Short mmCIF file of C-alpha atoms and ligand atoms in Angstrom, two decimals:
data_model
loop_
_atom_site.label_atom_id
_atom_site.label_comp_id
_atom_site.label_asym_id
_atom_site.label_seq_id
_atom_site.Cartn_x
_atom_site.Cartn_y
_atom_site.Cartn_z
CA MET A 1 0.00 0.00 0.00
CA PRO A 2 1.38 3.44 -0.88
CA SER A 3 1.94 5.55 2.24
CA GLU A 4 0.37 9.01 2.53
CA GLN A 5 3.75 10.58 3.28
CA ASP A 6 5.30 9.33 0.05
CA GLY A 7 5.24 11.29 -3.18
CA VAL A 8 3.10 10.34 -6.14
CA MET A 9 4.38 9.34 -9.59
CA VAL A 10 2.72 11.10 -12.52
CA ILE A 11 3.47 9.93 -16.06
CA LEU A 12 2.71 12.00 -19.15
CA SER A 13 3.04 10.27 -22.51
CA SER A 14 1.86 11.16 -25.97
CA PRO A 15 2.47 10.53 -29.62
CA SER A 16 4.84 13.08 -31.19
CA GLY A 17 3.20 16.47 -31.85
CA ALA A 18 0.46 16.41 -29.19
CA GLY A 19 2.10 19.23 -27.22
CA LYS A 20 3.25 17.21 -24.23
CA THR A 21 6.58 19.03 -23.75
CA THR A 22 4.81 22.40 -23.40
CA LEU A 23 2.46 20.85 -20.84
CA VAL A 24 5.33 19.35 -18.86
CA ASN A 25 7.05 22.75 -18.84
CA LEU A 26 3.88 24.38 -17.52
CA LEU A 27 3.42 21.71 -14.86
CA SER A 28 7.05 22.06 -13.79
CA LYS A 29 6.34 25.68 -12.85
CA LEU A 30 3.93 24.50 -10.17
CA ASP A 31 5.62 23.73 -6.86
CA LYS A 32 3.92 20.36 -6.79
CA PHE A 33 6.32 18.31 -8.92
CA ASP A 34 9.92 17.42 -9.42
CA ILE A 35 10.59 16.54 -13.04
CA SER A 36 12.46 13.29 -13.59
CA ILE A 37 15.50 14.01 -15.79
CA SER A 38 16.09 11.18 -18.24
CA HIS A 39 19.29 9.90 -19.77
CA THR A 40 19.41 9.82 -23.55
CA THR A 41 21.83 8.93 -26.32
CA ARG A 42 20.21 11.53 -28.60
CA GLU A 43 22.17 14.67 -29.54
CA PRO A 44 21.09 17.81 -27.64
CA ARG A 45 18.91 20.29 -29.54
CA ALA A 46 20.02 23.93 -29.69
CA SER A 47 17.46 24.94 -27.04
CA GLU A 48 18.33 22.15 -24.59
CA LYS A 49 20.52 22.36 -21.50
CA PRO A 50 22.54 19.31 -20.43
CA ASN A 51 21.64 17.99 -16.94
CA LYS A 52 18.42 19.99 -17.00
CA ASP A 53 16.50 18.75 -20.03
CA TYR A 54 18.39 15.47 -20.24
CA TYR A 55 21.60 13.80 -19.17
CA PHE A 56 23.17 13.39 -22.60
CA VAL A 57 25.34 10.27 -22.69
CA ASN A 58 26.92 8.04 -25.32
CA GLU A 59 25.81 4.45 -25.98
CA ASP A 60 28.68 2.98 -23.93
CA GLU A 61 27.58 4.91 -20.87
CA PHE A 62 23.93 4.02 -21.51
CA ASN A 63 24.85 0.33 -21.77
CA ARG A 64 26.85 0.56 -18.56
CA LEU A 65 23.77 1.93 -16.77
CA ILE A 66 21.68 -0.93 -18.20
CA LYS A 67 24.26 -3.48 -17.07
CA ASN A 68 24.42 -2.00 -13.56
CA GLN A 69 20.61 -2.19 -13.42
CA GLU A 70 20.39 1.50 -12.66
CA PHE A 71 17.32 2.10 -14.84
CA LEU A 72 13.79 2.02 -13.51
CA GLU A 73 12.80 1.83 -17.18
CA TYR A 74 14.44 2.41 -20.54
CA ALA A 75 13.42 2.22 -24.19
CA LYS A 76 14.48 2.90 -27.74
CA VAL A 77 12.45 5.75 -29.26
CA PHE A 78 13.07 6.98 -32.84
CA ASN A 79 16.52 5.30 -33.00
CA ASN A 80 17.78 6.73 -29.69
CA PHE A 81 17.82 5.29 -26.20
CA TYR A 82 16.05 6.97 -23.31
CA GLY A 83 15.94 5.89 -19.67
CA THR A 84 15.02 6.90 -16.14
CA THR A 85 17.50 6.07 -13.38
CA ARG A 86 15.93 4.58 -10.28
CA THR A 87 17.81 6.20 -7.36
CA PRO A 88 16.90 9.90 -7.84
CA VAL A 89 13.24 8.99 -8.35
CA ILE A 90 12.95 6.76 -5.29
CA ASP A 91 14.83 9.30 -3.13
CA LYS A 92 12.39 12.04 -4.11
CA LEU A 93 9.33 9.87 -3.58
CA ASN A 94 10.60 8.82 -0.15
CA ARG A 95 11.03 12.48 0.77
CA GLY A 96 7.37 13.08 -0.11
CA LYS A 97 8.03 14.80 -3.44
CA ASN A 98 5.75 14.09 -6.39
CA VAL A 99 7.69 13.10 -9.50
CA LEU A 100 6.58 13.90 -13.04
CA PHE A 101 7.81 11.70 -15.90
CA ASP A 102 7.80 12.71 -19.57
CA ILE A 103 8.31 9.24 -21.04
CA ASP A 104 6.87 7.16 -23.87
CA TRP A 105 4.37 4.28 -23.63
CA GLN A 106 7.11 1.65 -23.37
CA GLY A 107 8.53 3.32 -20.26
CA ALA A 108 5.04 3.86 -18.82
CA ASP A 109 4.29 0.12 -19.28
CA GLN A 110 7.53 -0.84 -17.56
CA ILE A 111 6.92 1.41 -14.55
CA LYS A 112 3.31 0.23 -14.29
CA ASN A 113 4.39 -3.42 -14.39
CA LYS A 114 6.90 -2.86 -11.58
CA LYS A 115 3.97 -2.25 -9.21
CA LEU A 116 6.07 -0.03 -6.97
CA ASP A 117 4.79 0.95 -3.56
CA TYR A 118 3.95 4.50 -4.66
CA LYS A 119 0.77 5.88 -6.12
CA LEU A 120 0.97 6.11 -9.91
CA ILE A 121 -1.23 8.29 -12.14
CA THR A 122 -0.79 8.02 -15.91
CA PHE A 123 -1.89 10.43 -18.61
CA PHE A 124 -1.91 10.05 -22.38
CA ILE A 125 -2.13 13.35 -24.28
CA LEU A 126 -3.77 13.38 -27.71
CA PRO A 127 -4.20 16.03 -30.41
CA PRO A 128 -7.72 17.30 -31.24
CA SER A 129 -7.61 15.83 -34.77
CA LYS A 130 -5.32 14.24 -37.34
CA GLU A 131 -5.49 17.44 -39.41
CA ILE A 132 -4.24 19.58 -36.51
CA LEU A 133 -1.53 17.04 -35.71
CA PHE A 134 -0.38 17.18 -39.33
CA GLU A 135 -0.27 20.98 -39.16
CA ARG A 136 1.67 20.95 -35.87
CA LEU A 137 4.20 18.45 -37.18
CA SER A 138 4.63 20.37 -40.45
CA ASN A 139 5.20 23.68 -38.64
CA ARG A 140 7.80 22.22 -36.30
CA ASP A 141 11.50 22.01 -37.03
CA MET A 142 10.66 19.17 -39.42
CA LYS A 143 10.03 20.78 -42.75
CA ASP A 144 10.89 17.49 -44.36
CA LYS A 145 7.69 15.95 -45.79
CA LEU A 146 8.97 12.41 -45.37
CA ILE A 147 9.60 12.91 -41.66
CA VAL A 148 6.11 14.33 -41.18
CA GLU A 149 4.60 11.35 -43.03
CA GLU A 150 6.64 8.94 -40.91
CA ARG A 151 5.51 10.69 -37.69
CA MET A 152 1.87 10.49 -38.88
CA LYS A 153 2.27 6.74 -39.43
CA GLN A 154 3.94 6.40 -36.05
CA PHE A 155 0.99 8.30 -34.55
CA GLY A 156 -1.39 5.62 -35.87
CA ARG A 157 0.62 2.98 -34.01
CA ASP A 158 1.25 4.97 -30.81
CA VAL A 159 -2.35 6.05 -30.28
CA LEU A 160 -3.37 2.42 -29.73
CA HIS A 161 -1.59 2.47 -26.35
CA TRP A 162 -4.16 4.86 -24.88
CA ILE A 163 -5.91 1.90 -23.31
CA ASN A 164 -3.09 1.34 -20.78
CA TYR A 165 -3.37 4.83 -19.27
CA ASP A 166 -5.54 6.04 -16.41
CA TYR A 167 -6.59 9.17 -18.29
CA VAL A 168 -6.54 10.40 -21.88
CA VAL A 169 -6.60 14.19 -22.22
CA ILE A 170 -7.13 16.02 -25.51
CA ASN A 171 -4.84 18.98 -26.06
CA ASP A 172 -7.15 21.27 -28.02
CA ASN A 173 -6.38 24.25 -25.83
CA LEU A 174 -3.25 24.39 -23.71
CA GLU A 175 -4.81 26.14 -20.71
CA SER A 176 -7.83 23.83 -20.44
CA CYS A 177 -5.75 20.71 -21.04
CA TYR A 178 -3.35 21.82 -18.32
CA SER A 179 -6.23 22.52 -15.87
CA LYS A 180 -7.79 19.16 -16.63
CA ILE A 181 -4.55 17.36 -15.76
CA VAL A 182 -3.99 19.37 -12.56
CA ASN A 183 -7.62 18.79 -11.45
CA LEU A 184 -7.43 15.06 -12.11
CA ILE A 185 -4.16 14.77 -10.17
CA ASP A 186 -5.69 16.70 -7.24
CA ALA A 187 -8.79 14.51 -7.35
CA GLU A 188 -6.65 11.34 -7.39
CA ILE A 189 -4.52 12.48 -4.47
CA ASN A 190 -7.44 13.72 -2.38
CA ASN A 191 -9.95 11.05 -3.41
CA GLY A 192 -12.14 13.77 -4.90
CA SER A 193 -14.63 13.38 -7.76
CA LYS A 194 -13.13 13.15 -11.22
CA ASP A 195 -14.38 15.08 -14.22
CA TYR A 196 -13.67 12.45 -16.88
CA ASP A 197 -15.85 11.19 -19.74
CA LEU A 198 -14.47 7.87 -21.01
CA GLU A 199 -17.16 7.51 -23.69
CA PHE A 200 -16.21 10.87 -25.18
CA ILE A 201 -12.57 9.76 -25.24
CA ARG A 202 -13.46 6.46 -26.93
CA ARG A 203 -15.36 8.32 -29.67
CA HIS A 204 -12.47 10.75 -30.13
CA ILE A 205 -10.00 7.90 -30.53
CA GLU A 206 -12.25 6.15 -33.04
CA LYS A 207 -12.15 9.32 -35.15
CA LEU A 208 -8.36 9.59 -34.80
CA ILE A 209 -7.74 6.05 -36.01
CA SER A 210 -10.39 5.96 -38.75
P1 5GP B 1 12.50 13.84 -27.46
O1 5GP B 1 13.68 13.27 -28.16
O2 5GP B 1 11.56 14.54 -28.40
O3 5GP B 1 12.89 14.70 -26.27
O4 5GP B 1 11.68 12.63 -26.84
C1 5GP B 1 11.22 11.60 -27.66
C2 5GP B 1 10.32 10.68 -26.86
O5 5GP B 1 11.07 10.00 -25.83
C3 5GP B 1 9.19 11.41 -26.12
O6 5GP B 1 7.99 10.68 -26.33
C4 5GP B 1 9.59 11.34 -24.67
O7 5GP B 1 8.47 11.31 -23.81
C5 5GP B 1 10.34 10.02 -24.63
N1 5GP B 1 11.25 9.94 -23.48
C6 5GP B 1 12.00 10.92 -22.94
N2 5GP B 1 12.68 10.45 -21.88
C7 5GP B 1 12.34 9.15 -21.74
C8 5GP B 1 12.72 8.13 -20.82
O8 5GP B 1 13.48 8.30 -19.88
N3 5GP B 1 12.16 6.89 -21.01
C9 5GP B 1 11.28 6.63 -22.03
N4 5GP B 1 10.79 5.40 -22.10
N5 5GP B 1 10.92 7.57 -22.91
C10 5GP B 1 11.43 8.81 -22.77
#
């Protein structure tokens, strides 16, 4: 049984282009969460700061961490490795801090299957429509049509993992999506009533995959 003094784990996942990173940045401004900093073998982007956005490591170092069983979870995403080391997360949770994870569905599955003794709340963020997703992906740093097409195909595969999450939230408007997540987390922690319409979500997903 999770203890009331321990922190809560909150996972945010989404297919590429749903706006999850912006949401995580907004949530990180609240005092409520510590963001889990992942290790990755990917090259840093111009806007990213080492040891803040990610711990950027080479494959040898990543493999060493795997071998030493330091990862709580790890996965290959778009040809790069990403992983969450166990010790900083457990230390924070034991000190009563809530930890927010920006990780993909593979990592979310792994953490869920570990059945750790801490409360876990998982969110899957989705775009309002395929058309808007296409627009968002095209306007990003990926002007390359082939990459956008590949990400759209990947979306079709990734979206199917919604079923393994506690909540699916549609990011049609950043402010309302953010409030929905914060309210659901509060309701989960305080056993309050949850404003969540699963049937609406099911219909939305049917449209996205049709
Ligand atoms: P990006 O390269 O755009 O920062 O992240 C690509 C994907 O990797 C995103 O879906 C992000 O959530 C996921 N990701 C980032 N860190 C981790 C991690 O530690 N573990 C897993 N499984 N996925 C991660």
